[in-house]
């Protein structure tokens, strides 16, 4: 019985061995190509390196770049710096006072009126030589003309008995002819500035003055005019007033001499 079992087992082993041998040759030929496939698959792992390449994208420093914006916040303290800059202006206004001190002093109206009266009354203070020549008259006329501007305008009383109303003279040449005629035809010129007394003020000369918008000053005062004719020594008098406008250069550019109610002075 044991022999039969042994024979049966050996038969089975041989059969299995034959089947195994019959199957092994083709299996060995197919296995080599399968072994080559794995190396092909091994090349894929380098492709897996792309993911780490993508991991480099997180290196974007944009978030830290945003952190630099906070330094802009110190601008408010920078705006606080202007207040100390406002301190220098106060000393600047101190410069105008010296400029104002450089202005020339304004003319004295009383002195201007006195100067005009003295020169006017001196027009007859010349002498005659034995030959009948006038000595010093031209100098007196020149002294009077020093007060007037070249473009002076004068409004003066008439000299002709037939003329009614004042005479208008434009330019220093016409004014010179008028003054020259006064010095030739009138003597003993005595123009007096009227005085006023009130309370404790006795015999005060009043001169009215005002600054002119275009520069200079205007003055006026009351007078009592008196003169004599040279040809017959007849004496005349009358109340009047003088109006003068001085320009910025100190010259008279407008004159108005008014003498009204002229009457002859006769001996009693």
C-alpha positions as semicolon CSV with decimal commas, in nm:
position;residue;x (nm);y (nm);z (nm)
1;X;0,000;0,000;0,000
2;X;0,277;0,236;0,082
3;X;0,433;0,162;-0,251
4;X;0,123;0,261;-0,430
5;X;0,111;0,586;-0,243
6;X;0,471;0,651;-0,314
7;X;0,421;0,573;-0,680
8;X;0,119;0,800;-0,697
9;X;0,299;1,082;-0,529
10;X;0,596;1,047;-0,758
11;X;0,368;1,046;-1,057
12;X;0,209;1,367;-0,933
13;X;0,545;1,528;-0,874
14;X;0,660;1,437;-1,222
15;X;0,343;1,577;-1,373
16;X;0,378;1,894;-1,181
17;X;0,741;1,915;-1,284
18;X;0,652;1,871;-1,647
19;X;0,384;2,136;-1,630
20;X;0,621;2,368;-1,457
21;X;0,891;2,306;-1,713
22;X;0,641;2,352;-1,996
23;X;0,527;2,685;-1,852
24;X;0,864;2,824;-1,747
25;X;1,017;2,882;-2,098
26;X;0,752;3,122;-2,226
27;X;0,729;3,288;-1,888
28;X;1,102;3,361;-1,887
29;X;1,081;3,529;-2,230
30;X;0,798;3,759;-2,123
31;X;0,956;3,856;-1,794
32;X;1,256;4,037;-1,946
33;X;1,038;4,297;-2,126
34;X;0,849;4,350;-1,800
35;X;1,173;4,423;-1,628
36;X;1,243;4,701;-1,880
37;X;0,913;4,873;-1,801
38;X;1,011;4,961;-1,446
39;X;1,311;5,169;-1,562
40;X;1,077;5,361;-1,796
41;X;0,862;5,432;-1,497
42;X;1,165;5,541;-1,302
43;X;1,204;5,840;-1,539
44;X;0,872;5,974;-1,421
45;X;0,999;6,058;-1,074
46;X;1,206;6,353;-1,217
47;X;0,872;6,491;-1,327
48;X;0,769;6,482;-0,969
49;X;1,031;6,754;-0,911
50;X;0,789;7,007;-1,065
51;X;0,582;7,020;-0,750
52;X;0,881;7,147;-0,550
53;X;0,929;7,404;-0,827
54;X;0,577;7,515;-0,749
55;X;0,666;7,532;-0,387
56;X;0,908;7,811;-0,476
57;X;0,614;8,035;-0,562
58;X;0,538;8,091;-0,196
59;X;0,867;8,282;-0,194
60;X;0,670;8,579;-0,332
61;X;0,780;8,862;-0,100
62;X;0,469;9,064;-0,169
63;X;0,337;9,030;0,185
64;X;0,658;9,171;0,337
65;X;0,651;9,448;0,070
66;X;0,320;9,557;0,221
67;X;0,484;9,581;0,555
68;X;0,691;9,877;0,421
69;X;0,380;10,096;0,400
70;X;0,364;10,153;0,776
71;X;0,677;10,378;0,756
72;X;0,458;10,624;0,568
73;X;0,267;10,687;0,887
74;X;0,536;10,923;1,028
75;X;0,418;11,189;0,779
76;X;0,186;11,347;1,044
77;X;0,479;11,439;1,269
78;X;0,651;11,592;0,962
79;X;0,350;11,822;0,920
80;X;0,407;11,951;1,271
81;X;0,742;12,102;1,166
82;X;0,592;12,420;0,995
83;X;0,501;12,592;1,324
84;X;0,868;12,666;1,405
85;X;0,906;12,802;1,047
86;X;0,649;13,074;1,133
87;X;0,881;13,225;1,390
88;X;1,109;13,416;1,140
89;X;0,834;13,649;0,996
90;X;0,799;13,862;1,313
91;X;1,142;14,032;1,272
92;X;1,063;14,118;0,906
93;X;0,804;14,391;0,989
94;X;1,077;14,578;1,175
95;X;1,239;14,682;0,843
96;X;0,968;14,936;0,730
97;X;1,041;15,190;1,007
98;X;1,382;15,290;0,861
99;X;1,223;15,324;0,513
100;X;0,957;15,551;0,658
101;X;1,224;15,759;0,829
102;X;1,390;15,816;0,490
103;X;1,093;16,022;0,364
104;X;1,166;16,396;0,348
105;X;0,977;16,614;0,595
106;X;0,658;16,775;0,469
107;X;0,686;17,149;0,387
108;X;0,554;17,396;0,640
109;X;0,244;17,571;0,497
110;X;0,316;17,888;0,698
111;X;0,669;17,905;0,557
112;X;0,547;17,850;0,198
113;X;0,293;18,132;0,232
114;X;0,550;18,366;0,388
115;X;0,804;18,295;0,113
116;X;0,553;18,373;-0,163
117;X;0,444;18,699;0,004
118;X;0,801;18,823;0,051
119;X;0,901;18,757;-0,311
120;X;0,580;18,916;-0,442
121;X;0,622;19,238;-0,242
122;X;0,988;19,261;-0,348
123;X;0,890;19,297;-0,716
124;X;0,882;19,675;-0,669
125;X;1,199;19,697;-0,457
126;X;1,437;19,804;-0,734
127;X;1,591;20,140;-0,816
128;X;1,630;20,369;-1,116
129;X;1,962;20,502;-1,239
130;X;2,024;20,863;-1,349
131;X;1,966;20,745;-1,702
132;X;1,627;20,600;-1,604
133;X;1,735;20,236;-1,623
134;X;1,584;19,979;-1,388
135;X;1,850;19,833;-1,164
136;X;1,783;19,492;-1,012
137;X;1,436;19,439;-1,153
138;X;1,525;19,135;-1,364
139;X;1,679;18,963;-1,064
140;X;1,358;19,012;-0,864
141;X;1,149;18,865;-1,146
142;X;1,384;18,566;-1,172
143;X;1,362;18,517;-0,795
144;X;0,982;18,505;-0,817
145;X;0,985;18,263;-1,112
146;X;1,196;18,013;-0,916
147;X;0,878;17,909;-0,734
148;X;0,685;17,797;-1,045
149;X;0,688;17,475;-1,247
150;X;0,727;17,491;-1,629
151;X;0,366;17,379;-1,683
152;X;0,212;17,613;-1,426
153;X;-0,147;17,729;-1,471
154;X;-0,235;18,068;-1,320
155;X;-0,567;18,244;-1,275
156;X;-0,504;18,613;-1,208
157;X;-0,711;18,935;-1,198
158;X;-0,725;19,150;-1,516
159;X;-0,510;19,460;-1,573
160;X;-0,729;19,625;-1,834
161;X;-1,025;19,823;-1,708
162;X;-1,239;19,699;-1,996
163;X;-1,183;19,328;-1,923
164;X;-1,433;19,143;-1,706
165;X;-1,336;18,825;-1,523
166;X;-1,002;18,661;-1,445
167;X;-0,722;18,586;-1,691
168;X;-0,598;18,227;-1,742
169;X;-0,226;18,183;-1,806
170;X;-0,078;17,848;-1,910
171;X;0,294;17,785;-1,893
172;X;0,580;17,959;-1,718
173;X;0,645;18,190;-2,016
174;X;0,304;18,359;-1,988
175;X;0,332;18,374;-1,610
176;X;0,671;18,543;-1,646
177;X;0,526;18,809;-1,878
178;X;0,249;18,878;-1,627
179;X;0,493;18,910;-1,333
180;X;0,725;19,128;-1,545
181;X;0,432;19,359;-1,623
182;X;0,344;19,384;-1,253
183;X;0,700;19,489;-1,171
184;X;0,696;19,756;-1,446
185;X;0,354;19,910;-1,383
186;X;0,304;19,882;-1,007
187;X;0,509;20,025;-0,721
188;X;0,484;20,017;-0,344
189;X;0,345;19,665;-0,349
190;X;0,210;19,584;-0,006
191;X;0,023;19,253;0,017
192;X;-0,060;19,178;0,380
193;X;-0,168;18,842;0,518
194;X;-0,478;18,883;0,726
195;X;-0,463;18,792;1,093
196;X;-0,729;18,663;1,327
197;X;-0,771;18,719;1,700
198;X;-0,978;18,495;1,923
199;X;-0,966;18,452;2,301
200;X;-0,604;18,442;2,412
201;X;-0,475;18,406;2,051
202;X;-0,404;18,753;1,911
203;X;-0,301;18,834;1,557
204;X;-0,262;18,474;1,435
205;X;-0,186;18,413;1,065
206;X;-0,408;18,136;0,931
207;X;-0,295;17,920;0,640
208;X;-0,521;17,637;0,525
209;X;-0,346;17,332;0,381
210;X;-0,440;16,990;0,248
211;X;-0,241;16,704;0,089
212;X;-0,314;16,654;-0,280
213;X;-0,416;16,306;-0,407
214;X;-0,154;16,320;-0,687
215;X;0,123;16,430;-0,451
216;X;0,220;16,764;-0,306
217;X;0,022;17,005;-0,093
218;X;-0,231;17,281;-0,149
219;X;-0,242;17,597;0,065
220;X;-0,456;17,911;0,080
221;X;-0,484;18,225;0,292
222;X;-0,657;18,562;0,295
223;X;-0,483;18,884;0,202
224;X;-0,534;19,260;0,182
225;X;-0,375;19,386;-0,141
226;X;-0,242;19,738;-0,181
227;X;-0,034;19,893;-0,464
228;X;0,022;20,217;-0,652
229;X;0,039;20,288;-1,022
230;X;0,383;20,376;-1,143
231;X;0,263;20,629;-1,398
232;X;0,054;20,849;-1,166
233;X;0,114;20,707;-0,815
234;X;-0,257;20,648;-0,761
235;X;-0,307;20,395;-0,483
236;X;-0,557;20,106;-0,482
237;X;-0,652;19,839;-0,233
238;X;-0,889;19,547;-0,196
239;X;-0,943;19,219;-0,007
240;X;-0,849;18,893;-0,169
241;X;-0,703;18,546;-0,128
242;X;-0,421;18,332;-0,265
243;X;-0,448;17,965;-0,363
244;X;-0,132;17,767;-0,439
245;X;-0,075;17,402;-0,529
246;X;0,277;17,267;-0,480
247;X;0,378;16,947;-0,658
248;X;0,596;16,670;-0,513
249;X;0,908;16,855;-0,632
250;X;0,815;17,167;-0,429
251;X;0,718;17,382;-0,731
252;X;0,392;17,570;-0,784
253;X;0,194;17,413;-1,067
254;X;-0,131;17,603;-1,003
255;X;-0,192;17,960;-0,881
256;X;-0,508;18,158;-0,823
257;X;-0,484;18,520;-0,711
258;X;-0,816;18,679;-0,631
259;X;-0,860;19,047;-0,551
260;X;-1,214;19,180;-0,528
261;X;-1,386;19,512;-0,452
262;X;-1,086;19,715;-0,562
263;X;-1,114;20,075;-0,451
264;X;-0,888;20,377;-0,482
265;X;-0,734;20,520;-0,171
266;X;-0,771;20,897;-0,153
267;X;-0,647;21,149;0,100
268;X;-0,906;21,296;0,335
